[in-house]
Amino acid sequence: VTPQRRAIFQALLEDDSAHPTAEEIFDQVQDGMPDMSLATVYNTLHELVDMDLLLELDLGPGGRHYDVNTADHAHLVCMGCGRVEDVDYDPSTVVLSPEHVQDFQIVERMAIFRGYCSVCISQGKGPNGVS
Amino acid sequence: VTPQRRAIFQALLEDDSAHPTAEEIFDQVQDGMPDMSLATVYNTLHELVDMDLLLELDLGPGGRHYDVNTADHAHLVCMGCGRVEDVDYDPSTVVLSPEHVQDFQIVERMAIFRGYCSVCISQGKGPNGVS
DNA sequence: ATGATTGCAAATACTTTGCACACCC
DNA sequence: GGGTGTGCAAAGTATTTGCAATCAT
C-alpha cells in the first residue's frame, strides 16, 4: 500500500457515483499528485479488480469504467450524456434456459441497459430528439 | 450493395454461431477477396448495425463481436476458450426498480454471463482448474 | 460526369510492457 | 542489498479517418 494507491482508491470512493474511466481517475489523481503515471493507475486498478474490491465494466467505446460497488447490480448507460447509474435488481429474476445453465458454469453476470436519462430527455436529446 | 458488402454479410451468416470480431470477418472474407480492406469491413459492419440488421457486442478485450441474431437475447461468454453462445431468456423477467425505470427511457438491454463452458470444465480449465 | 464506395496508409484511442530509478524492510 | 512499486516512454491492439483511385449509373 503506497501513497499512489491510496490516492487512487480515494478518488474512486469520492467519485462513487461516477463510474470513472482509467483516464478520468488519472486526471483526478493528478491534481494532488502531478507525478502520477497512467501506468500506475492501470496497475492499481487491475490489482483492485483482482482483489474483488472493484468491478471493471466494458460499457462500450470511451474506455473501461470502474465501479466500487461490487454488489450484483445492473447499469443504466445514458446514450445522451454518457452518465452511468447503478440499478438494483433482483438477480434471481434473470433466468436462463435450463439446458444452457446445466452446461455452463456461470462465474459472473452483467446487465447493461442503454437509453436516455430524464435530463437528456428534457433537453430533447432523447430517442425522439435530434440524434 | 456491392460485392464487398455481400461477402461480408455472407460471412456473418455462415459464421452465425461464432459471433466473430471485425478482424475475424476480415480474415474470412479475405479468402475469397484478397483485396478486401479492413476499413471496408468496419464501414459495412457499422452500416449493418445502423440498419438494425446486426448487433454489436462489447464482450471485453479482444475487440467487438457482431451477432446476426438481433432478437432480444443474452450471451454466455466462456472465460476458457472465448466462445460465445446465445441464450434465450425471458426479457420480462428482468425487472428494474420502478424509480429508475420511470426516470430512464430504455432503448436496448444487454445481458452477459461469463463463466466456463462444458468443454473447458472437462479440460480442467474451469473455475477450479489452473487459472 | 457524378456520386458513392473502396483500398491504402496514417492517425487516433486505449491499454500494456520494458526498464531504470527510488523506496521499504 | 533485495524485492517491490513507480514513472517514463515505447510498443501493442483496436478502430477510425483522409484521400486518391475505382465503380455504377
PDB file of N, CA and C in Angstrom, chain B residues 2-79:
ATOM      1  N   THR B   2     -22.680  -3.688 -52.708  1.00  0.00           N
ATOM      2  CA  THR B   2     -21.518  -4.008 -53.536  1.00  0.00           C
ATOM      3  C   THR B   2     -21.060  -5.433 -53.255  1.00  0.00           C
ATOM      4  N   PRO B   3     -20.206  -5.982 -54.092  1.00  0.00           N
ATOM      5  CA  PRO B   3     -19.693  -7.339 -53.843  1.00  0.00           C
ATOM      6  C   PRO B   3     -19.067  -7.461 -52.458  1.00  0.00           C
ATOM      7  N   GLN B   4     -18.330  -6.441 -52.050  1.00  0.00           N
ATOM      8  CA  GLN B   4     -17.691  -6.483 -50.734  1.00  0.00           C
ATOM      9  C   GLN B   4     -18.727  -6.649 -49.629  1.00  0.00           C
ATOM     10  N   ARG B   5     -19.776  -5.867 -49.733  1.00  0.00           N
ATOM     11  CA  ARG B   5     -20.790  -5.922 -48.675  1.00  0.00           C
ATOM     12  C   ARG B   5     -21.492  -7.265 -48.668  1.00  0.00           C
ATOM     13  N   ARG B   6     -21.738  -7.769 -49.879  1.00  0.00           N
ATOM     14  CA  ARG B   6     -22.370  -9.067 -49.950  1.00  0.00           C
ATOM     15  C   ARG B   6     -21.476 -10.110 -49.266  1.00  0.00           C
ATOM     16  N   ALA B   7     -20.184 -10.049 -49.558  1.00  0.00           N
ATOM     17  CA  ALA B   7     -19.260 -11.034 -48.995  1.00  0.00           C
ATOM     18  C   ALA B   7     -19.218 -10.938 -47.477  1.00  0.00           C
ATOM     19  N   ILE B   8     -19.246  -9.728 -46.977  1.00  0.00           N
ATOM     20  CA  ILE B   8     -19.194  -9.553 -45.525  1.00  0.00           C
ATOM     21  C   ILE B   8     -20.462 -10.081 -44.885  1.00  0.00           C
ATOM     22  N   PHE B   9     -21.585  -9.752 -45.491  1.00  0.00           N
ATOM     23  CA  PHE B   9     -22.846 -10.205 -44.912  1.00  0.00           C
ATOM     24  C   PHE B   9     -22.937 -11.724 -44.965  1.00  0.00           C
ATOM     25  N   GLN B  10     -22.463 -12.285 -46.055  1.00  0.00           N
ATOM     26  CA  GLN B  10     -22.484 -13.739 -46.193  1.00  0.00           C
ATOM     27  C   GLN B  10     -21.592 -14.401 -45.145  1.00  0.00           C
ATOM     28  N   ALA B  11     -20.435 -13.815 -44.927  1.00  0.00           N
ATOM     29  CA  ALA B  11     -19.530 -14.359 -43.914  1.00  0.00           C
ATOM     30  C   ALA B  11     -20.214 -14.362 -42.550  1.00  0.00           C
ATOM     31  N   LEU B  12     -20.954 -13.316 -42.278  1.00  0.00           N
ATOM     32  CA  LEU B  12     -21.650 -13.235 -40.999  1.00  0.00           C
ATOM     33  C   LEU B  12     -22.704 -14.335 -40.895  1.00  0.00           C
ATOM     34  N   LEU B  13     -23.404 -14.581 -41.966  1.00  0.00           N
ATOM     35  CA  LEU B  13     -24.461 -15.580 -41.924  1.00  0.00           C
ATOM     36  C   LEU B  13     -23.883 -16.986 -41.793  1.00  0.00           C
ATOM     37  N   GLU B  14     -22.811 -17.266 -42.518  1.00  0.00           N
ATOM     38  CA  GLU B  14     -22.186 -18.589 -42.445  1.00  0.00           C
ATOM     39  C   GLU B  14     -21.648 -18.861 -41.050  1.00  0.00           C
ATOM     40  N   ASP B  15     -21.174 -17.823 -40.462  1.00  0.00           N
ATOM     41  CA  ASP B  15     -20.484 -17.906 -39.187  1.00  0.00           C
ATOM     42  C   ASP B  15     -21.475 -17.676 -38.059  1.00  0.00           C
ATOM     43  N   ASP B  16     -22.724 -18.034 -38.265  1.00  0.00           N
ATOM     44  CA  ASP B  16     -23.728 -17.420 -37.427  1.00  0.00           C
ATOM     45  C   ASP B  16     -23.732 -17.869 -35.971  1.00  0.00           C
ATOM     46  N   SER B  17     -22.920 -18.850 -35.648  1.00  0.00           N
ATOM     47  CA  SER B  17     -22.834 -19.191 -34.232  1.00  0.00           C
ATOM     48  C   SER B  17     -21.562 -18.647 -33.608  1.00  0.00           C
ATOM     49  N   ALA B  18     -20.756 -17.999 -34.422  1.00  0.00           N
ATOM     50  CA  ALA B  18     -19.407 -17.675 -33.955  1.00  0.00           C
ATOM     51  C   ALA B  18     -19.268 -16.282 -33.351  1.00  0.00           C
ATOM     52  N   HIS B  19     -20.224 -15.414 -33.581  1.00  0.00           N
ATOM     53  CA  HIS B  19     -20.090 -14.054 -33.068  1.00  0.00           C
ATOM     54  C   HIS B  19     -18.713 -13.482 -33.360  1.00  0.00           C
ATOM     55  N   PRO B  20     -18.360 -13.410 -34.615  1.00  0.00           N
ATOM     56  CA  PRO B  20     -16.987 -13.031 -34.949  1.00  0.00           C
ATOM     57  C   PRO B  20     -16.683 -11.574 -34.630  1.00  0.00           C
ATOM     58  N   THR B  21     -15.424 -11.292 -34.507  1.00  0.00           N
ATOM     59  CA  THR B  21     -14.970  -9.913 -34.388  1.00  0.00           C
ATOM     60  C   THR B  21     -14.716  -9.364 -35.788  1.00  0.00           C
ATOM     61  N   ALA B  22     -14.523  -8.070 -35.878  1.00  0.00           N
ATOM     62  CA  ALA B  22     -14.251  -7.438 -37.161  1.00  0.00           C
ATOM     63  C   ALA B  22     -13.032  -8.089 -37.817  1.00  0.00           C
ATOM     64  N   GLU B  23     -12.042  -8.337 -37.019  1.00  0.00           N
ATOM     65  CA  GLU B  23     -10.805  -8.945 -37.516  1.00  0.00           C
ATOM     66  C   GLU B  23     -11.067 -10.340 -38.090  1.00  0.00           C
ATOM     67  N   GLU B  24     -11.888 -11.106 -37.409  1.00  0.00           N
ATOM     68  CA  GLU B  24     -12.185 -12.458 -37.878  1.00  0.00           C
ATOM     69  C   GLU B  24     -12.967 -12.425 -39.183  1.00  0.00           C
ATOM     70  N   ILE B  25     -13.902 -11.497 -39.275  1.00  0.00           N
ATOM     71  CA  ILE B  25     -14.652 -11.356 -40.513  1.00  0.00           C
ATOM     72  C   ILE B  25     -13.703 -10.979 -41.635  1.00  0.00           C
ATOM     73  N   PHE B  26     -12.827 -10.072 -41.339  1.00  0.00           N
ATOM     74  CA  PHE B  26     -11.837  -9.639 -42.318  1.00  0.00           C
ATOM     75  C   PHE B  26     -11.033 -10.826 -42.833  1.00  0.00           C
ATOM     76  N   ASP B  27     -10.504 -11.637 -41.923  1.00  0.00           N
ATOM     77  CA  ASP B  27      -9.722 -12.804 -42.311  1.00  0.00           C
ATOM     78  C   ASP B  27     -10.531 -13.739 -43.206  1.00  0.00           C
ATOM     79  N   GLN B  28     -11.755 -13.978 -42.781  1.00  0.00           N
ATOM     80  CA  GLN B  28     -12.565 -14.928 -43.533  1.00  0.00           C
ATOM     81  C   GLN B  28     -12.900 -14.408 -44.926  1.00  0.00           C
ATOM     82  N   VAL B  29     -13.246 -13.141 -45.010  1.00  0.00           N
ATOM     83  CA  VAL B  29     -13.622 -12.573 -46.295  1.00  0.00           C
ATOM     84  C   VAL B  29     -12.416 -12.493 -47.220  1.00  0.00           C
ATOM     85  N   GLN B  30     -11.261 -12.329 -46.649  1.00  0.00           N
ATOM     86  CA  GLN B  30     -10.053 -12.218 -47.468  1.00  0.00           C
ATOM     87  C   GLN B  30      -9.764 -13.466 -48.277  1.00  0.00           C
ATOM     88  N   ASP B  31     -10.223 -14.617 -47.797  1.00  0.00           N
ATOM     89  CA  ASP B  31     -10.003 -15.852 -48.533  1.00  0.00           C
ATOM     90  C   ASP B  31     -10.464 -15.722 -49.977  1.00  0.00           C
ATOM     91  N   GLY B  32     -11.679 -15.229 -50.155  1.00  0.00           N
ATOM     92  CA  GLY B  32     -12.206 -15.151 -51.494  1.00  0.00           C
ATOM     93  C   GLY B  32     -12.042 -13.783 -52.128  1.00  0.00           C
ATOM     94  N   MET B  33     -11.472 -12.863 -51.390  1.00  0.00           N
ATOM     95  CA  MET B  33     -11.401 -11.495 -51.863  1.00  0.00           C
ATOM     96  C   MET B  33     -10.184 -10.819 -51.230  1.00  0.00           C
ATOM     97  N   PRO B  34      -9.015 -11.153 -51.739  1.00  0.00           N
ATOM     98  CA  PRO B  34      -7.767 -10.769 -51.061  1.00  0.00           C
ATOM     99  C   PRO B  34      -7.556  -9.259 -50.978  1.00  0.00           C
ATOM    100  N   ASP B  35      -8.233  -8.504 -51.816  1.00  0.00           N
ATOM    101  CA  ASP B  35      -8.026  -7.059 -51.782  1.00  0.00           C
ATOM    102  C   ASP B  35      -8.931  -6.342 -50.783  1.00  0.00           C
ATOM    103  N   MET B  36      -9.751  -7.126 -50.126  1.00  0.00           N
ATOM    104  CA  MET B  36     -10.664  -6.530 -49.152  1.00  0.00           C
ATOM    105  C   MET B  36      -9.883  -5.741 -48.097  1.00  0.00           C
ATOM    106  N   SER B  37     -10.395  -4.574 -47.787  1.00  0.00           N
ATOM    107  CA  SER B  37      -9.724  -3.741 -46.795  1.00  0.00           C
ATOM    108  C   SER B  37     -10.444  -3.804 -45.449  1.00  0.00           C
ATOM    109  N   LEU B  38      -9.660  -3.729 -44.413  1.00  0.00           N
ATOM    110  CA  LEU B  38     -10.236  -3.759 -43.074  1.00  0.00           C
ATOM    111  C   LEU B  38     -11.182  -2.580 -42.867  1.00  0.00           C
ATOM    112  N   ALA B  39     -10.858  -1.463 -43.453  1.00  0.00           N
ATOM    113  CA  ALA B  39     -11.718  -0.289 -43.317  1.00  0.00           C
ATOM    114  C   ALA B  39     -13.096  -0.565 -43.895  1.00  0.00           C
ATOM    115  N   THR B  40     -13.137  -1.280 -44.994  1.00  0.00           N
ATOM    116  CA  THR B  40     -14.423  -1.616 -45.611  1.00  0.00           C
ATOM    117  C   THR B  40     -15.228  -2.518 -44.691  1.00  0.00           C
ATOM    118  N   VAL B  41     -14.548  -3.445 -44.031  1.00  0.00           N
ATOM    119  CA  VAL B  41     -15.251  -4.307 -43.087  1.00  0.00           C
ATOM    120  C   VAL B  41     -15.882  -3.454 -41.990  1.00  0.00           C
ATOM    121  N   TYR B  42     -15.124  -2.558 -41.432  1.00  0.00           N
ATOM    122  CA  TYR B  42     -15.677  -1.701 -40.376  1.00  0.00           C
ATOM    123  C   TYR B  42     -16.812  -0.848 -40.917  1.00  0.00           C
ATOM    124  N   ASN B  43     -16.625  -0.267 -42.085  1.00  0.00           N
ATOM    125  CA  ASN B  43     -17.699   0.541 -42.689  1.00  0.00           C
ATOM    126  C   ASN B  43     -18.978  -0.272 -42.795  1.00  0.00           C
ATOM    127  N   THR B  44     -18.862  -1.433 -43.374  1.00  0.00           N
ATOM    128  CA  THR B  44     -20.037  -2.253 -43.632  1.00  0.00           C
ATOM    129  C   THR B  44     -20.687  -2.688 -42.331  1.00  0.00           C
ATOM    130  N   LEU B  45     -19.888  -3.085 -41.370  1.00  0.00           N
ATOM    131  CA  LEU B  45     -20.459  -3.501 -40.096  1.00  0.00           C
ATOM    132  C   LEU B  45     -21.237  -2.354 -39.465  1.00  0.00           C
ATOM    133  N   HIS B  46     -20.690  -1.172 -39.526  1.00  0.00           N
ATOM    134  CA  HIS B  46     -21.388  -0.041 -38.923  1.00  0.00           C
ATOM    135  C   HIS B  46     -22.696   0.239 -39.641  1.00  0.00           C
ATOM    136  N   GLU B  47     -22.683   0.089 -40.951  1.00  0.00           N
ATOM    137  CA  GLU B  47     -23.934   0.312 -41.678  1.00  0.00           C
ATOM    138  C   GLU B  47     -24.979  -0.723 -41.298  1.00  0.00           C
ATOM    139  N   LEU B  48     -24.546  -1.953 -41.192  1.00  0.00           N
ATOM    140  CA  LEU B  48     -25.483  -3.010 -40.817  1.00  0.00           C
ATOM    141  C   LEU B  48     -26.023  -2.772 -39.410  1.00  0.00           C
ATOM    142  N   VAL B  49     -25.166  -2.303 -38.531  1.00  0.00           N
ATOM    143  CA  VAL B  49     -25.627  -2.000 -37.180  1.00  0.00           C
ATOM    144  C   VAL B  49     -26.650  -0.867 -37.213  1.00  0.00           C
ATOM    145  N   ASP B  50     -26.367   0.151 -38.027  1.00  0.00           N
ATOM    146  CA  ASP B  50     -27.309   1.266 -38.136  1.00  0.00           C
ATOM    147  C   ASP B  50     -28.652   0.821 -38.685  1.00  0.00           C
ATOM    148  N   MET B  51     -28.613  -0.169 -39.570  1.00  0.00           N
ATOM    149  CA  MET B  51     -29.857  -0.668 -40.150  1.00  0.00           C
ATOM    150  C   MET B  51     -30.534  -1.689 -39.234  1.00  0.00           C
ATOM    151  N   ASP B  52     -29.951  -1.925 -38.073  1.00  0.00           N
ATOM    152  CA  ASP B  52     -30.514  -2.893 -37.122  1.00  0.00           C
ATOM    153  C   ASP B  52     -30.555  -4.308 -37.677  1.00  0.00           C
ATOM    154  N   LEU B  53     -29.636  -4.617 -38.550  1.00  0.00           N
ATOM    155  CA  LEU B  53     -29.544  -5.993 -39.040  1.00  0.00           C
ATOM    156  C   LEU B  53     -28.477  -6.758 -38.272  1.00  0.00           C
ATOM    157  N   LEU B  54     -27.783  -6.052 -37.412  1.00  0.00           N
ATOM    158  CA  LEU B  54     -26.627  -6.635 -36.756  1.00  0.00           C
ATOM    159  C   LEU B  54     -26.518  -6.028 -35.363  1.00  0.00           C
ATOM    160  N   LEU B  55     -26.063  -6.846 -34.443  1.00  0.00           N
ATOM    161  CA  LEU B  55     -25.871  -6.389 -33.080  1.00  0.00           C
ATOM    162  C   LEU B  55     -24.383  -6.279 -32.808  1.00  0.00           C
ATOM    163  N   GLU B  56     -23.991  -5.190 -32.215  1.00  0.00           N
ATOM    164  CA  GLU B  56     -22.595  -5.006 -31.854  1.00  0.00           C
ATOM    165  C   GLU B  56     -22.445  -5.310 -30.377  1.00  0.00           C
ATOM    166  N   LEU B  57     -21.520  -6.175 -30.051  1.00  0.00           N
ATOM    167  CA  LEU B  57     -21.370  -6.619 -28.667  1.00  0.00           C
ATOM    168  C   LEU B  57     -20.011  -6.260 -28.115  1.00  0.00           C
ATOM    169  N   ASP B  58     -20.030  -5.621 -26.987  1.00  0.00           N
ATOM    170  CA  ASP B  58     -18.784  -5.330 -26.270  1.00  0.00           C
ATOM    171  C   ASP B  58     -18.608  -6.382 -25.210  1.00  0.00           C
ATOM    172  N   LEU B  59     -17.872  -7.399 -25.522  1.00  0.00           N
ATOM    173  CA  LEU B  59     -17.779  -8.531 -24.590  1.00  0.00           C
ATOM    174  C   LEU B  59     -16.471  -8.527 -23.832  1.00  0.00           C
ATOM    175  N   GLY B  60     -15.755  -7.455 -23.898  1.00  0.00           N
ATOM    176  CA  GLY B  60     -14.488  -7.389 -23.202  1.00  0.00           C
ATOM    177  C   GLY B  60     -13.356  -7.209 -24.189  1.00  0.00           C
ATOM    178  N   PRO B  61     -12.121  -7.375 -23.693  1.00  0.00           N
ATOM    179  CA  PRO B  61     -10.974  -7.167 -24.558  1.00  0.00           C
ATOM    180  C   PRO B  61     -10.973  -8.170 -25.711  1.00  0.00           C
ATOM    181  N   GLY B  62     -10.271  -7.837 -26.766  1.00  0.00           N
ATOM    182  CA  GLY B  62     -10.220  -8.720 -27.915  1.00  0.00           C
ATOM    183  C   GLY B  62     -11.092  -8.243 -29.047  1.00  0.00           C
ATOM    184  N   GLY B  63     -11.650  -7.063 -28.881  1.00  0.00           N
ATOM    185  CA  GLY B  63     -12.425  -6.496 -29.970  1.00  0.00           C
ATOM    186  C   GLY B  63     -13.912  -6.725 -29.840  1.00  0.00           C
ATOM    187  N   ARG B  64     -14.673  -5.979 -30.626  1.00  0.00           N
ATOM    188  CA  ARG B  64     -16.116  -6.088 -30.570  1.00  0.00           C
ATOM    189  C   ARG B  64     -16.593  -7.262 -31.406  1.00  0.00           C
ATOM    190  N   HIS B  65     -17.610  -7.894 -30.932  1.00  0.00           N
ATOM    191  CA  HIS B  65     -18.180  -9.026 -31.646  1.00  0.00           C
ATOM    192  C   HIS B  65     -19.473  -8.583 -32.312  1.00  0.00           C
ATOM    193  N   TYR B  66     -19.816  -9.294 -33.374  1.00  0.00           N
ATOM    194  CA  TYR B  66     -21.027  -8.964 -34.112  1.00  0.00           C
ATOM    195  C   TYR B  66     -21.924 -10.184 -34.187  1.00  0.00           C
ATOM    196  N   ASP B  67     -23.213  -9.937 -34.098  1.00  0.00           N
ATOM    197  CA  ASP B  67     -24.176 -11.024 -33.973  1.00  0.00           C
ATOM    198  C   ASP B  67     -25.344 -10.775 -34.924  1.00  0.00           C
ATOM    199  N   VAL B  68     -25.579 -11.727 -35.809  1.00  0.00           N
ATOM    200  CA  VAL B  68     -26.689 -11.566 -36.751  1.00  0.00           C
ATOM    201  C   VAL B  68     -28.047 -11.803 -36.101  1.00  0.00           C
ATOM    202  N   ASN B  69     -28.018 -12.361 -34.916  1.00  0.00           N
ATOM    203  CA  ASN B  69     -29.269 -12.592 -34.207  1.00  0.00           C
ATOM    204  C   ASN B  69     -29.661 -11.313 -33.477  1.00  0.00           C
ATOM    205  N   THR B  70     -30.619 -10.610 -34.035  1.00  0.00           N
ATOM    206  CA  THR B  70     -30.973  -9.314 -33.442  1.00  0.00           C
ATOM    207  C   THR B  70     -32.126  -9.428 -32.448  1.00  0.00           C
ATOM    208  N   ALA B  71     -32.600 -10.648 -32.218  1.00  0.00           N
ATOM    209  CA  ALA B  71     -33.642 -10.824 -31.210  1.00  0.00           C
ATOM    210  C   ALA B  71     -33.069 -10.509 -29.826  1.00  0.00           C
ATOM    211  N   ASP B  72     -33.945 -10.239 -28.906  1.00  0.00           N
ATOM    212  CA  ASP B  72     -33.517  -9.922 -27.551  1.00  0.00           C
ATOM    213  C   ASP B  72     -33.024 -11.202 -26.885  1.00  0.00           C
ATOM    214  N   HIS B  73     -31.745 -11.278 -26.686  1.00  0.00           N
ATOM    215  CA  HIS B  73     -31.207 -12.487 -26.072  1.00  0.00           C
ATOM    216  C   HIS B  73     -29.936 -12.143 -25.313  1.00  0.00           C
ATOM    217  N   ALA B  74     -29.537 -13.073 -24.475  1.00  0.00           N
ATOM    218  CA  ALA B  74     -28.354 -12.857 -23.665  1.00  0.00           C
ATOM    219  C   ALA B  74     -27.172 -13.614 -24.254  1.00  0.00           C
ATOM    220  N   HIS B  75     -25.988 -13.380 -23.717  1.00  0.00           N
ATOM    221  CA  HIS B  75     -24.804 -14.071 -24.207  1.00  0.00           C
ATOM    222  C   HIS B  75     -24.040 -14.724 -23.075  1.00  0.00           C
ATOM    223  N   LEU B  76     -23.617 -15.944 -23.357  1.00  0.00           N
ATOM    224  CA  LEU B  76     -22.710 -16.647 -22.464  1.00  0.00           C
ATOM    225  C   LEU B  76     -21.317 -16.526 -23.061  1.00  0.00           C
ATOM    226  N   VAL B  77     -20.389 -16.031 -22.291  1.00  0.00           N
ATOM    227  CA  VAL B  77     -19.018 -15.908 -22.768  1.00  0.00           C
ATOM    228  C   VAL B  77     -18.155 -16.857 -21.963  1.00  0.00           C
ATOM    229  N   CYS B  78     -17.503 -17.784 -22.653  1.00  0.00           N
ATOM    230  CA  CYS B  78     -16.649 -18.736 -21.943  1.00  0.00           C
ATOM    231  C   CYS B  78     -15.303 -18.101 -21.651  1.00  0.00           C
ATOM    232  N   MET B  79     -14.921 -18.105 -20.386  1.00  0.00           N
ATOM    233  CA  MET B  79     -13.666 -17.492 -19.983  1.00  0.00           C
ATOM    234  C   MET B  79     -12.485 -18.406 -20.274  1.00  0.00           C
TER     235      MET B  79
END
